[in-house]
Amino acid sequence: MPVSSGSADWYTGAQAQAVDDSWAVAVDGSTSITSNSSAFGSVTVTAALGAPPTVSGARVRVEGIAGTYSYPGQQVASRVTGYQQEGSLMGGYEWIWRDAALAGFIGFNVRSNQLSVLDPGNPVVGTGIGFRVAANFYANPTDRTMVSAYGSYSTKFNAYYSRFRVGYMVADGVYIGPEALFLGDDFFRQYRVGAHLSGLSFGPVQMSLAVGYVRDRIQGTGYYSSIEARANF
Protein backbone atom coordinates (compact mmCIF):
# COMPACT_ATOMS: atom_id res chain seq x y z
CA MET A 1 0.00 0.00 0.00
CA PRO A 2 2.31 2.80 -1.09
CA VAL A 3 0.97 6.04 0.32
CA SER A 4 3.65 8.50 -0.68
CA SER A 5 7.25 8.59 -1.81
CA GLY A 6 8.31 8.26 1.82
CA SER A 7 6.07 5.51 3.12
CA ALA A 8 5.92 1.73 2.97
CA ASP A 9 3.62 -1.27 3.18
CA TRP A 10 2.87 -2.87 6.55
CA TYR A 11 3.88 -6.40 5.61
CA THR A 12 7.42 -6.21 4.27
CA GLY A 13 8.36 -2.65 5.17
CA ALA A 14 9.13 -2.03 1.53
CA GLN A 15 9.27 1.64 0.64
CA ALA A 16 7.22 3.00 -2.24
CA GLN A 17 9.23 5.00 -4.71
CA ALA A 18 6.26 6.96 -6.05
CA VAL A 19 2.52 7.12 -5.67
CA ASP A 20 0.97 4.40 -7.82
CA ASP A 21 -2.79 3.79 -7.82
CA SER A 22 -2.79 1.53 -10.88
CA TRP A 23 -3.13 -1.58 -8.69
CA ALA A 24 -6.05 -2.73 -6.56
CA VAL A 25 -4.97 -6.05 -5.02
CA ALA A 26 -1.93 -6.87 -2.87
CA VAL A 27 -0.80 -10.49 -2.45
CA ASP A 28 1.44 -11.31 0.52
CA GLY A 29 3.18 -14.62 1.07
CA SER A 30 5.28 -15.75 4.01
CA THR A 31 7.17 -18.78 5.28
CA SER A 32 8.45 -19.27 8.82
CA ILE A 33 10.59 -22.15 10.16
CA THR A 34 11.87 -22.77 13.68
CA SER A 35 14.44 -25.17 15.09
CA ASN A 36 11.66 -26.22 17.49
CA SER A 37 10.13 -28.43 14.78
CA SER A 38 7.58 -26.08 13.24
CA ALA A 39 7.07 -24.81 9.69
CA PHE A 40 4.23 -22.58 8.50
CA GLY A 41 3.29 -20.72 5.35
CA SER A 42 0.59 -18.18 4.59
CA VAL A 43 -0.96 -16.29 1.68
CA THR A 44 -2.93 -13.07 2.20
CA VAL A 45 -4.89 -11.18 -0.44
CA THR A 46 -6.02 -7.63 0.36
CA ALA A 47 -8.22 -5.67 -2.04
CA ALA A 48 -9.31 -2.03 -2.04
CA LEU A 49 -13.01 -1.44 -2.64
CA GLY A 50 -14.43 1.60 -4.40
CA ALA A 51 -11.26 3.70 -4.31
CA PRO A 52 -7.55 3.44 -5.16
CA PRO A 53 -5.43 1.76 -2.45
CA THR A 54 -3.40 4.94 -2.06
CA VAL A 55 -6.31 6.71 -0.31
CA SER A 56 -8.37 5.84 2.74
CA GLY A 57 -11.19 3.41 2.07
CA ALA A 58 -12.82 0.03 2.55
CA ARG A 59 -10.78 -3.15 2.31
CA VAL A 60 -11.48 -6.88 2.12
CA ARG A 61 -8.91 -9.49 3.13
CA VAL A 62 -8.71 -13.26 2.50
CA GLU A 63 -6.02 -15.30 4.25
CA GLY A 64 -4.89 -18.92 4.19
CA ILE A 65 -2.43 -20.55 6.61
CA ALA A 66 -1.05 -24.09 6.74
CA GLY A 67 1.72 -25.74 8.68
CA THR A 68 3.02 -28.53 10.83
CA TYR A 69 4.66 -28.78 14.23
CA SER A 70 5.76 -31.45 16.71
CA TYR A 71 6.33 -31.61 20.45
CA PRO A 72 6.98 -34.16 23.22
CA GLY A 73 3.60 -35.37 24.48
CA GLN A 74 3.90 -35.48 28.24
CA GLN A 75 0.77 -37.58 28.73
CA VAL A 76 1.30 -40.00 25.84
CA ALA A 77 5.04 -40.73 26.26
CA SER A 78 5.72 -40.10 22.56
CA ARG A 79 6.34 -37.28 20.16
CA VAL A 80 3.16 -35.71 18.75
CA THR A 81 2.92 -34.13 15.30
CA GLY A 82 0.28 -31.52 14.64
CA TYR A 83 -1.20 -30.36 11.33
CA GLN A 84 -2.94 -26.99 11.10
CA GLN A 85 -4.95 -25.34 8.31
CA GLU A 86 -6.81 -22.06 8.56
CA GLY A 87 -8.76 -19.73 6.32
CA SER A 88 -10.06 -16.22 7.10
CA LEU A 89 -12.40 -13.73 5.44
CA MET A 90 -12.49 -10.19 6.85
CA GLY A 91 -13.66 -6.75 5.89
CA GLY A 92 -12.35 -3.46 7.20
CA TYR A 93 -11.17 0.06 6.62
CA GLU A 94 -7.76 1.65 6.10
CA TRP A 95 -6.84 5.21 7.03
CA ILE A 96 -3.92 6.63 5.07
CA TRP A 97 -1.94 9.77 5.82
CA ARG A 98 1.20 11.21 4.29
CA ASP A 99 3.64 9.15 6.37
CA ALA A 100 1.44 6.58 8.11
CA ALA A 101 -1.35 4.07 7.58
CA LEU A 102 -3.68 2.22 9.95
CA ALA A 103 -6.08 -0.57 9.01
CA GLY A 104 -8.60 -2.57 11.02
CA PHE A 105 -10.42 -5.76 10.01
CA ILE A 106 -13.24 -7.89 11.39
CA GLY A 107 -14.60 -11.22 10.18
CA PHE A 108 -14.36 -14.95 10.80
CA ASN A 109 -11.91 -17.80 10.40
CA VAL A 110 -12.16 -21.57 10.01
CA ARG A 111 -9.36 -23.49 11.70
CA SER A 112 -8.52 -27.20 11.70
CA ASN A 113 -6.00 -28.84 14.03
CA GLN A 114 -5.22 -32.55 13.80
CA LEU A 115 -2.74 -34.62 15.83
CA SER A 116 -0.83 -37.76 14.86
CA VAL A 117 -1.44 -39.17 18.36
CA LEU A 118 -4.40 -38.36 20.60
CA ASP A 119 -2.95 -36.15 23.36
CA PRO A 120 -5.25 -35.48 26.35
CA GLY A 121 -2.98 -32.60 27.35
CA ASN A 122 -3.64 -30.68 24.12
CA PRO A 123 -7.12 -29.12 23.87
CA VAL A 124 -6.44 -27.50 20.50
CA VAL A 125 -7.89 -30.28 18.33
CA GLY A 126 -10.68 -30.37 15.76
CA THR A 127 -12.26 -27.99 13.30
CA GLY A 128 -14.39 -24.96 14.02
CA ILE A 129 -15.30 -21.36 13.21
CA GLY A 130 -14.17 -18.34 15.20
CA PHE A 131 -14.69 -14.60 15.27
CA ARG A 132 -11.48 -12.87 14.15
CA VAL A 133 -10.13 -9.32 14.31
CA ALA A 134 -6.87 -7.89 12.98
CA ALA A 135 -5.11 -4.54 12.67
CA ASN A 136 -1.93 -3.26 11.08
CA PHE A 137 -0.04 0.01 11.38
CA TYR A 138 2.88 1.57 9.51
CA ALA A 139 4.65 4.92 9.94
CA ASN A 140 7.78 6.80 8.93
CA PRO A 141 8.61 8.89 12.03
CA THR A 142 11.57 10.40 10.14
CA ASP A 143 12.91 10.27 6.61
CA ARG A 144 15.17 7.32 7.52
CA THR A 145 13.12 5.35 10.05
CA MET A 146 10.08 3.09 10.02
CA VAL A 147 7.75 1.54 12.59
CA SER A 148 5.28 -1.26 11.86
CA ALA A 149 2.93 -3.34 13.98
CA TYR A 150 0.45 -6.12 13.28
CA GLY A 151 -1.89 -8.05 15.54
CA SER A 152 -4.75 -10.54 15.24
CA TYR A 153 -7.01 -12.52 17.57
CA SER A 154 -9.53 -15.32 17.00
CA THR A 155 -12.06 -16.73 19.44
CA LYS A 156 -11.35 -20.19 18.00
CA PHE A 157 -8.81 -21.66 20.44
CA ASN A 158 -8.11 -18.06 21.61
CA ALA A 159 -5.41 -17.82 18.97
CA TYR A 160 -3.35 -14.62 18.83
CA TYR A 161 -0.43 -13.27 16.84
CA SER A 162 1.40 -9.96 17.09
CA ARG A 163 4.56 -8.47 15.61
CA PHE A 164 6.37 -5.17 16.13
CA ARG A 165 9.21 -3.83 13.98
CA VAL A 166 11.37 -0.73 13.88
CA GLY A 167 13.95 -0.04 11.22
CA TYR A 168 16.61 2.34 9.99
CA MET A 169 17.10 2.92 6.26
CA VAL A 170 20.53 1.66 5.11
CA ALA A 171 19.83 1.94 1.37
CA ASP A 172 17.11 3.41 -0.80
CA GLY A 173 13.92 1.90 0.62
CA VAL A 174 15.79 -0.85 2.54
CA TYR A 175 15.49 -0.99 6.34
CA ILE A 176 17.25 -3.01 9.01
CA GLY A 177 16.27 -3.27 12.67
CA PRO A 178 14.84 -5.38 15.51
CA GLU A 179 11.53 -7.21 15.66
CA ALA A 180 9.51 -8.91 18.38
CA LEU A 181 6.66 -11.43 18.02
CA PHE A 182 4.17 -12.93 20.46
CA LEU A 183 1.89 -15.80 19.43
CA GLY A 184 -0.10 -18.60 20.96
CA ASP A 185 -3.46 -20.24 21.66
CA ASP A 186 -5.09 -22.42 24.32
CA PHE A 187 -2.15 -24.86 24.17
CA PHE A 188 1.08 -23.12 23.27
CA ARG A 189 2.65 -19.75 24.01
CA GLN A 190 5.71 -18.41 22.23
CA TYR A 191 7.73 -15.26 21.77
CA ARG A 192 10.42 -14.40 19.25
CA VAL A 193 13.06 -11.68 19.23
CA GLY A 194 15.24 -11.07 16.20
CA ALA A 195 16.33 -8.78 13.39
CA HIS A 196 14.76 -8.01 10.01
CA LEU A 197 15.94 -6.73 6.65
CA SER A 198 12.96 -5.17 4.86
CA GLY A 199 12.31 -3.44 1.57
CA LEU A 200 14.35 -5.62 -0.80
CA SER A 201 12.91 -5.29 -4.30
CA PHE A 202 13.15 -7.78 -7.15
CA GLY A 203 11.16 -6.32 -10.01
CA PRO A 204 7.51 -6.04 -8.86
CA VAL A 205 8.15 -8.17 -5.75
CA GLN A 206 9.14 -6.66 -2.39
CA MET A 207 10.73 -8.94 0.19
CA SER A 208 11.62 -9.11 3.87
CA LEU A 209 13.97 -11.49 5.72
CA ALA A 210 14.19 -12.12 9.48
CA VAL A 211 16.11 -14.36 11.88
CA GLY A 212 16.22 -14.60 15.64
CA TYR A 213 15.64 -16.37 18.94
CA VAL A 214 12.46 -18.20 19.92
CA ARG A 215 11.14 -19.28 23.31
CA ASP A 216 8.29 -21.79 23.40
CA ARG A 217 6.34 -22.97 26.48
CA ILE A 218 6.47 -26.60 25.33
CA GLN A 219 9.65 -26.83 23.26
CA GLY A 220 11.95 -24.44 25.10
CA THR A 221 14.43 -22.26 23.26
CA GLY A 222 15.49 -22.29 19.63
CA TYR A 223 15.88 -20.20 16.50
CA TYR A 224 13.57 -18.99 13.75
CA SER A 225 13.82 -17.62 10.24
CA SER A 226 11.19 -16.10 7.97
CA ILE A 227 10.83 -14.91 4.39
CA GLU A 228 8.01 -12.62 3.27
CA ALA A 229 7.09 -11.24 -0.15
CA ARG A 230 4.49 -8.87 -1.59
CA ALA A 231 3.30 -8.23 -5.12
CA ASN A 232 0.66 -5.74 -6.29
CA PHE A 233 -1.80 -6.31 -9.13
PDB file of C-alpha atoms in Angstrom:
ATOM      1  CA  MET A   1       0.000   0.000   0.000  1.00  0.00           C
ATOM      2  CA  PRO A   2       2.311   2.799  -1.093  1.00  0.00           C
ATOM      3  CA  VAL A   3       0.968   6.040   0.321  1.00  0.00           C
ATOM      4  CA  SER A   4       3.649   8.504  -0.680  1.00  0.00           C
ATOM      5  CA  SER A   5       7.247   8.590  -1.809  1.00  0.00           C
ATOM      6  CA  GLY A   6       8.313   8.264   1.819  1.00  0.00           C
ATOM      7  CA  SER A   7       6.072   5.507   3.125  1.00  0.00           C
ATOM      8  CA  ALA A   8       5.917   1.728   2.971  1.00  0.00           C
ATOM      9  CA  ASP A   9       3.624  -1.270   3.184  1.00  0.00           C
ATOM     10  CA  TRP A  10       2.870  -2.869   6.552  1.00  0.00           C
ATOM     11  CA  TYR A  11       3.879  -6.404   5.611  1.00  0.00           C
ATOM     12  CA  THR A  12       7.419  -6.212   4.268  1.00  0.00           C
ATOM     13  CA  GLY A  13       8.357  -2.652   5.172  1.00  0.00           C
ATOM     14  CA  ALA A  14       9.132  -2.032   1.531  1.00  0.00           C
ATOM     15  CA  GLN A  15       9.268   1.636   0.636  1.00  0.00           C
ATOM     16  CA  ALA A  16       7.218   3.000  -2.236  1.00  0.00           C
ATOM     17  CA  GLN A  17       9.229   5.002  -4.714  1.00  0.00           C
ATOM     18  CA  ALA A  18       6.262   6.958  -6.055  1.00  0.00           C
ATOM     19  CA  VAL A  19       2.520   7.122  -5.670  1.00  0.00           C
ATOM     20  CA  ASP A  20       0.966   4.401  -7.817  1.00  0.00           C
ATOM     21  CA  ASP A  21      -2.789   3.793  -7.822  1.00  0.00           C
ATOM     22  CA  SER A  22      -2.787   1.532 -10.877  1.00  0.00           C
ATOM     23  CA  TRP A  23      -3.131  -1.583  -8.692  1.00  0.00           C
ATOM     24  CA  ALA A  24      -6.052  -2.731  -6.558  1.00  0.00           C
ATOM     25  CA  VAL A  25      -4.968  -6.052  -5.024  1.00  0.00           C
ATOM     26  CA  ALA A  26      -1.930  -6.869  -2.874  1.00  0.00           C
ATOM     27  CA  VAL A  27      -0.795 -10.487  -2.450  1.00  0.00           C
ATOM     28  CA  ASP A  28       1.442 -11.314   0.522  1.00  0.00           C
ATOM     29  CA  GLY A  29       3.176 -14.624   1.073  1.00  0.00           C
ATOM     30  CA  SER A  30       5.282 -15.747   4.014  1.00  0.00           C
ATOM     31  CA  THR A  31       7.169 -18.782   5.285  1.00  0.00           C
ATOM     32  CA  SER A  32       8.453 -19.271   8.824  1.00  0.00           C
ATOM     33  CA  ILE A  33      10.587 -22.148  10.156  1.00  0.00           C
ATOM     34  CA  THR A  34      11.866 -22.768  13.683  1.00  0.00           C
ATOM     35  CA  SER A  35      14.437 -25.167  15.086  1.00  0.00           C
ATOM     36  CA  ASN A  36      11.659 -26.218  17.494  1.00  0.00           C
ATOM     37  CA  SER A  37      10.129 -28.427  14.780  1.00  0.00           C
ATOM     38  CA  SER A  38       7.578 -26.084  13.239  1.00  0.00           C
ATOM     39  CA  ALA A  39       7.071 -24.814   9.692  1.00  0.00           C
ATOM     40  CA  PHE A  40       4.227 -22.577   8.498  1.00  0.00           C
ATOM     41  CA  GLY A  41       3.290 -20.722   5.355  1.00  0.00           C
ATOM     42  CA  SER A  42       0.590 -18.178   4.593  1.00  0.00           C
ATOM     43  CA  VAL A  43      -0.959 -16.294   1.683  1.00  0.00           C
ATOM     44  CA  THR A  44      -2.934 -13.072   2.204  1.00  0.00           C
ATOM     45  CA  VAL A  45      -4.894 -11.177  -0.443  1.00  0.00           C
ATOM     46  CA  THR A  46      -6.023  -7.630   0.365  1.00  0.00           C
ATOM     47  CA  ALA A  47      -8.221  -5.671  -2.038  1.00  0.00           C
ATOM     48  CA  ALA A  48      -9.305  -2.027  -2.038  1.00  0.00           C
ATOM     49  CA  LEU A  49     -13.012  -1.435  -2.635  1.00  0.00           C
ATOM     50  CA  GLY A  50     -14.432   1.596  -4.400  1.00  0.00           C
ATOM     51  CA  ALA A  51     -11.261   3.699  -4.308  1.00  0.00           C
ATOM     52  CA  PRO A  52      -7.550   3.438  -5.157  1.00  0.00           C
ATOM     53  CA  PRO A  53      -5.425   1.757  -2.454  1.00  0.00           C
ATOM     54  CA  THR A  54      -3.400   4.943  -2.058  1.00  0.00           C
ATOM     55  CA  VAL A  55      -6.308   6.708  -0.309  1.00  0.00           C
ATOM     56  CA  SER A  56      -8.374   5.837   2.742  1.00  0.00           C
ATOM     57  CA  GLY A  57     -11.192   3.412   2.075  1.00  0.00           C
ATOM     58  CA  ALA A  58     -12.820   0.026   2.550  1.00  0.00           C
ATOM     59  CA  ARG A  59     -10.778  -3.148   2.307  1.00  0.00           C
ATOM     60  CA  VAL A  60     -11.475  -6.883   2.120  1.00  0.00           C
ATOM     61  CA  ARG A  61      -8.912  -9.491   3.128  1.00  0.00           C
ATOM     62  CA  VAL A  62      -8.706 -13.260   2.502  1.00  0.00           C
ATOM     63  CA  GLU A  63      -6.020 -15.296   4.254  1.00  0.00           C
ATOM     64  CA  GLY A  64      -4.895 -18.923   4.191  1.00  0.00           C
ATOM     65  CA  ILE A  65      -2.427 -20.550   6.611  1.00  0.00           C
ATOM     66  CA  ALA A  66      -1.052 -24.092   6.741  1.00  0.00           C
ATOM     67  CA  GLY A  67       1.724 -25.741   8.676  1.00  0.00           C
ATOM     68  CA  THR A  68       3.022 -28.534  10.825  1.00  0.00           C
ATOM     69  CA  TYR A  69       4.660 -28.780  14.233  1.00  0.00           C
ATOM     70  CA  SER A  70       5.761 -31.453  16.714  1.00  0.00           C
ATOM     71  CA  TYR A  71       6.326 -31.612  20.447  1.00  0.00           C
ATOM     72  CA  PRO A  72       6.984 -34.163  23.221  1.00  0.00           C
ATOM     73  CA  GLY A  73       3.604 -35.365  24.478  1.00  0.00           C
ATOM     74  CA  GLN A  74       3.900 -35.478  28.244  1.00  0.00           C
ATOM     75  CA  GLN A  75       0.765 -37.575  28.732  1.00  0.00           C
ATOM     76  CA  VAL A  76       1.303 -40.005  25.840  1.00  0.00           C
ATOM     77  CA  ALA A  77       5.036 -40.727  26.262  1.00  0.00           C
ATOM     78  CA  SER A  78       5.723 -40.104  22.560  1.00  0.00           C
ATOM     79  CA  ARG A  79       6.340 -37.275  20.158  1.00  0.00           C
ATOM     80  CA  VAL A  80       3.161 -35.713  18.753  1.00  0.00           C
ATOM     81  CA  THR A  81       2.923 -34.135  15.302  1.00  0.00           C
ATOM     82  CA  GLY A  82       0.280 -31.524  14.635  1.00  0.00           C
ATOM     83  CA  TYR A  83      -1.196 -30.360  11.335  1.00  0.00           C
ATOM     84  CA  GLN A  84      -2.935 -26.992  11.096  1.00  0.00           C
ATOM     85  CA  GLN A  85      -4.949 -25.341   8.313  1.00  0.00           C
ATOM     86  CA  GLU A  86      -6.809 -22.056   8.562  1.00  0.00           C
ATOM     87  CA  GLY A  87      -8.764 -19.726   6.325  1.00  0.00           C
ATOM     88  CA  SER A  88     -10.061 -16.218   7.100  1.00  0.00           C
ATOM     89  CA  LEU A  89     -12.398 -13.729   5.443  1.00  0.00           C
ATOM     90  CA  MET A  90     -12.491 -10.191   6.847  1.00  0.00           C
ATOM     91  CA  GLY A  91     -13.661  -6.748   5.892  1.00  0.00           C
ATOM     92  CA  GLY A  92     -12.353  -3.461   7.197  1.00  0.00           C
ATOM     93  CA  TYR A  93     -11.173   0.062   6.616  1.00  0.00           C
ATOM     94  CA  GLU A  94      -7.757   1.651   6.103  1.00  0.00           C
ATOM     95  CA  TRP A  95      -6.836   5.211   7.032  1.00  0.00           C
ATOM     96  CA  ILE A  96      -3.916   6.632   5.066  1.00  0.00           C
ATOM     97  CA  TRP A  97      -1.941   9.771   5.819  1.00  0.00           C
ATOM     98  CA  ARG A  98       1.198  11.213   4.292  1.00  0.00           C
ATOM     99  CA  ASP A  99       3.642   9.147   6.374  1.00  0.00           C
ATOM    100  CA  ALA A 100       1.435   6.584   8.115  1.00  0.00           C
ATOM    101  CA  ALA A 101      -1.353   4.072   7.576  1.00  0.00           C
ATOM    102  CA  LEU A 102      -3.681   2.222   9.948  1.00  0.00           C
ATOM    103  CA  ALA A 103      -6.082  -0.573   9.005  1.00  0.00           C
ATOM    104  CA  GLY A 104      -8.598  -2.572  11.024  1.00  0.00           C
ATOM    105  CA  PHE A 105     -10.422  -5.763  10.006  1.00  0.00           C
ATOM    106  CA  ILE A 106     -13.240  -7.890  11.394  1.00  0.00           C
ATOM    107  CA  GLY A 107     -14.604 -11.216  10.177  1.00  0.00           C
ATOM    108  CA  PHE A 108     -14.356 -14.948  10.800  1.00  0.00           C
ATOM    109  CA  ASN A 109     -11.911 -17.803  10.403  1.00  0.00           C
ATOM    110  CA  VAL A 110     -12.164 -21.567  10.006  1.00  0.00           C
ATOM    111  CA  ARG A 111      -9.356 -23.492  11.697  1.00  0.00           C
ATOM    112  CA  SER A 112      -8.523 -27.199  11.703  1.00  0.00           C
ATOM    113  CA  ASN A 113      -6.002 -28.843  14.028  1.00  0.00           C
ATOM    114  CA  GLN A 114      -5.224 -32.555  13.798  1.00  0.00           C
ATOM    115  CA  LEU A 115      -2.739 -34.624  15.828  1.00  0.00           C
ATOM    116  CA  SER A 116      -0.835 -37.763  14.864  1.00  0.00           C
ATOM    117  CA  VAL A 117      -1.442 -39.168  18.356  1.00  0.00           C
ATOM    118  CA  LEU A 118      -4.398 -38.355  20.599  1.00  0.00           C
ATOM    119  CA  ASP A 119      -2.949 -36.148  23.358  1.00  0.00           C
ATOM    120  CA  PRO A 120      -5.248 -35.479  26.351  1.00  0.00           C
ATOM    121  CA  GLY A 121      -2.982 -32.601  27.352  1.00  0.00           C
ATOM    122  CA  ASN A 122      -3.635 -30.676  24.125  1.00  0.00           C
ATOM    123  CA  PRO A 123      -7.123 -29.122  23.874  1.00  0.00           C
ATOM    124  CA  VAL A 124      -6.444 -27.503  20.499  1.00  0.00           C
ATOM    125  CA  VAL A 125      -7.888 -30.283  18.331  1.00  0.00           C
ATOM    126  CA  GLY A 126     -10.676 -30.370  15.759  1.00  0.00           C
ATOM    127  CA  THR A 127     -12.262 -27.985  13.303  1.00  0.00           C
ATOM    128  CA  GLY A 128     -14.395 -24.959  14.017  1.00  0.00           C
ATOM    129  CA  ILE A 129     -15.304 -21.358  13.209  1.00  0.00           C
ATOM    130  CA  GLY A 130     -14.171 -18.340  15.196  1.00  0.00           C
ATOM    131  CA  PHE A 131     -14.693 -14.595  15.271  1.00  0.00           C
ATOM    132  CA  ARG A 132     -11.480 -12.868  14.148  1.00  0.00           C
ATOM    133  CA  VAL A 133     -10.130  -9.315  14.309  1.00  0.00           C
ATOM    134  CA  ALA A 134      -6.870  -7.887  12.978  1.00  0.00           C
ATOM    135  CA  ALA A 135      -5.107  -4.545  12.671  1.00  0.00           C
ATOM    136  CA  ASN A 136      -1.929  -3.257  11.083  1.00  0.00           C
ATOM    137  CA  PHE A 137      -0.035   0.013  11.379  1.00  0.00           C
ATOM    138  CA  TYR A 138       2.879   1.574   9.509  1.00  0.00           C
ATOM    139  CA  ALA A 139       4.646   4.916   9.936  1.00  0.00           C
ATOM    140  CA  ASN A 140       7.782   6.805   8.930  1.00  0.00           C
ATOM    141  CA  PRO A 141       8.612   8.893  12.027  1.00  0.00           C
ATOM    142  CA  THR A 142      11.565  10.402  10.135  1.00  0.00           C
ATOM    143  CA  ASP A 143      12.911  10.269   6.611  1.00  0.00           C
ATOM    144  CA  ARG A 144      15.167   7.316   7.518  1.00  0.00           C
ATOM    145  CA  THR A 145      13.124   5.352  10.051  1.00  0.00           C
ATOM    146  CA  MET A 146      10.085   3.085  10.019  1.00  0.00           C
ATOM    147  CA  VAL A 147       7.749   1.537  12.588  1.00  0.00           C
ATOM    148  CA  SER A 148       5.284  -1.255  11.863  1.00  0.00           C
ATOM    149  CA  ALA A 149       2.925  -3.335  13.980  1.00  0.00           C
ATOM    150  CA  TYR A 150       0.455  -6.120  13.277  1.00  0.00           C
ATOM    151  CA  GLY A 151      -1.894  -8.051  15.535  1.00  0.00           C
ATOM    152  CA  SER A 152      -4.753 -10.539  15.242  1.00  0.00           C
ATOM    153  CA  TYR A 153      -7.010 -12.522  17.574  1.00  0.00           C
ATOM    154  CA  SER A 154      -9.527 -15.315  16.998  1.00  0.00           C
ATOM    155  CA  THR A 155     -12.056 -16.725  19.439  1.00  0.00           C
ATOM    156  CA  LYS A 156     -11.350 -20.193  17.997  1.00  0.00           C
ATOM    157  CA  PHE A 157      -8.807 -21.656  20.438  1.00  0.00           C
ATOM    158  CA  ASN A 158      -8.107 -18.064  21.610  1.00  0.00           C
ATOM    159  CA  ALA A 159      -5.405 -17.820  18.969  1.00  0.00           C
ATOM    160  CA  TYR A 160      -3.350 -14.622  18.825  1.00  0.00           C
ATOM    161  CA  TYR A 161      -0.431 -13.268  16.837  1.00  0.00           C
ATOM    162  CA  SER A 162       1.405  -9.955  17.092  1.00  0.00           C
ATOM    163  CA  ARG A 163       4.562  -8.466  15.610  1.00  0.00           C
ATOM    164  CA  PHE A 164       6.372  -5.170  16.133  1.00  0.00           C
ATOM    165  CA  ARG A 165       9.214  -3.828  13.982  1.00  0.00           C
ATOM    166  CA  VAL A 166      11.367  -0.730  13.883  1.00  0.00           C
ATOM    167  CA  GLY A 167      13.948  -0.039  11.225  1.00  0.00           C
ATOM    168  CA  TYR A 168      16.610   2.342   9.986  1.00  0.00           C
ATOM    169  CA  MET A 169      17.102   2.920   6.259  1.00  0.00           C
ATOM    170  CA  VAL A 170      20.528   1.664   5.114  1.00  0.00           C
ATOM    171  CA  ALA A 171      19.834   1.944   1.373  1.00  0.00           C
ATOM    172  CA  ASP A 172      17.114   3.410  -0.795  1.00  0.00           C
ATOM    173  CA  GLY A 173      13.920   1.903   0.618  1.00  0.00           C
ATOM    174  CA  VAL A 174      15.792  -0.847   2.542  1.00  0.00           C
ATOM    175  CA  TYR A 175      15.487  -0.985   6.340  1.00  0.00           C
ATOM    176  CA  ILE A 176      17.250  -3.007   9.011  1.00  0.00           C
ATOM    177  CA  GLY A 177      16.275  -3.266  12.671  1.00  0.00           C
ATOM    178  CA  PRO A 178      14.842  -5.382  15.514  1.00  0.00           C
ATOM    179  CA  GLU A 179      11.531  -7.206  15.664  1.00  0.00           C
ATOM    180  CA  ALA A 180       9.507  -8.914  18.383  1.00  0.00           C
ATOM    181  CA  LEU A 181       6.661 -11.427  18.017  1.00  0.00           C
ATOM    182  CA  PHE A 182       4.169 -12.931  20.461  1.00  0.00           C
ATOM    183  CA  LEU A 183       1.891 -15.797  19.426  1.00  0.00           C
ATOM    184  CA  GLY A 184      -0.100 -18.603  20.963  1.00  0.00           C
ATOM    185  CA  ASP A 185      -3.457 -20.239  21.658  1.00  0.00           C
ATOM    186  CA  ASP A 186      -5.085 -22.422  24.315  1.00  0.00           C
ATOM    187  CA  PHE A 187      -2.154 -24.860  24.167  1.00  0.00           C
ATOM    188  CA  PHE A 188       1.080 -23.117  23.268  1.00  0.00           C
ATOM    189  CA  ARG A 189       2.653 -19.748  24.007  1.00  0.00           C
ATOM    190  CA  GLN A 190       5.709 -18.410  22.233  1.00  0.00           C
ATOM    191  CA  TYR A 191       7.734 -15.260  21.774  1.00  0.00           C
ATOM    192  CA  ARG A 192      10.420 -14.400  19.251  1.00  0.00           C
ATOM    193  CA  VAL A 193      13.060 -11.681  19.232  1.00  0.00           C
ATOM    194  CA  GLY A 194      15.240 -11.071  16.200  1.00  0.00           C
ATOM    195  CA  ALA A 195      16.332  -8.782  13.392  1.00  0.00           C
ATOM    196  CA  HIS A 196      14.765  -8.015  10.011  1.00  0.00           C
ATOM    197  CA  LEU A 197      15.936  -6.734   6.647  1.00  0.00           C
ATOM    198  CA  SER A 198      12.958  -5.172   4.861  1.00  0.00           C
ATOM    199  CA  GLY A 199      12.310  -3.443   1.569  1.00  0.00           C
ATOM    200  CA  LEU A 200      14.346  -5.618  -0.796  1.00  0.00           C
ATOM    201  CA  SER A 201      12.912  -5.291  -4.300  1.00  0.00           C
ATOM    202  CA  PHE A 202      13.155  -7.781  -7.155  1.00  0.00           C
ATOM    203  CA  GLY A 203      11.159  -6.324 -10.014  1.00  0.00           C
ATOM    204  CA  PRO A 204       7.507  -6.044  -8.857  1.00  0.00           C
ATOM    205  CA  VAL A 205       8.149  -8.170  -5.749  1.00  0.00           C
ATOM    206  CA  GLN A 206       9.137  -6.655  -2.395  1.00  0.00           C
ATOM    207  CA  MET A 207      10.733  -8.943   0.190  1.00  0.00           C
ATOM    208  CA  SER A 208      11.625  -9.114   3.870  1.00  0.00           C
ATOM    209  CA  LEU A 209      13.969 -11.493   5.724  1.00  0.00           C
ATOM    210  CA  ALA A 210      14.191 -12.119   9.478  1.00  0.00           C
ATOM    211  CA  VAL A 211      16.109 -14.358  11.876  1.00  0.00           C
ATOM    212  CA  GLY A 212      16.216 -14.604  15.641  1.00  0.00           C
ATOM    213  CA  TYR A 213      15.636 -16.370  18.942  1.00  0.00           C
ATOM    214  CA  VAL A 214      12.463 -18.198  19.922  1.00  0.00           C
ATOM    215  CA  ARG A 215      11.143 -19.278  23.314  1.00  0.00           C
ATOM    216  CA  ASP A 216       8.290 -21.788  23.399  1.00  0.00           C
ATOM    217  CA  ARG A 217       6.344 -22.967  26.476  1.00  0.00           C
ATOM    218  CA  ILE A 218       6.467 -26.599  25.331  1.00  0.00           C
ATOM    219  CA  GLN A 219       9.650 -26.825  23.263  1.00  0.00           C
ATOM    220  CA  GLY A 220      11.946 -24.441  25.100  1.00  0.00           C
ATOM    221  CA  THR A 221      14.428 -22.260  23.255  1.00  0.00           C
ATOM    222  CA  GLY A 222      15.488 -22.294  19.626  1.00  0.00           C
ATOM    223  CA  TYR A 223      15.881 -20.197  16.498  1.00  0.00           C
ATOM    224  CA  TYR A 224      13.568 -18.991  13.749  1.00  0.00           C
ATOM    225  CA  SER A 225      13.820 -17.620  10.237  1.00  0.00           C
ATOM    226  CA  SER A 226      11.188 -16.098   7.970  1.00  0.00           C
ATOM    227  CA  ILE A 227      10.832 -14.905   4.390  1.00  0.00           C
ATOM    228  CA  GLU A 228       8.006 -12.620   3.267  1.00  0.00           C
ATOM    229  CA  ALA A 229       7.094 -11.243  -0.151  1.00  0.00           C
ATOM    230  CA  ARG A 230       4.493  -8.867  -1.592  1.00  0.00           C
ATOM    231  CA  ALA A 231       3.297  -8.232  -5.119  1.00  0.00           C
ATOM    232  CA  ASN A 232       0.657  -5.741  -6.291  1.00  0.00           C
ATOM    233  CA  PHE A 233      -1.796  -6.313  -9.125  1.00  0.00           C
TER     234      PHE A 233
END
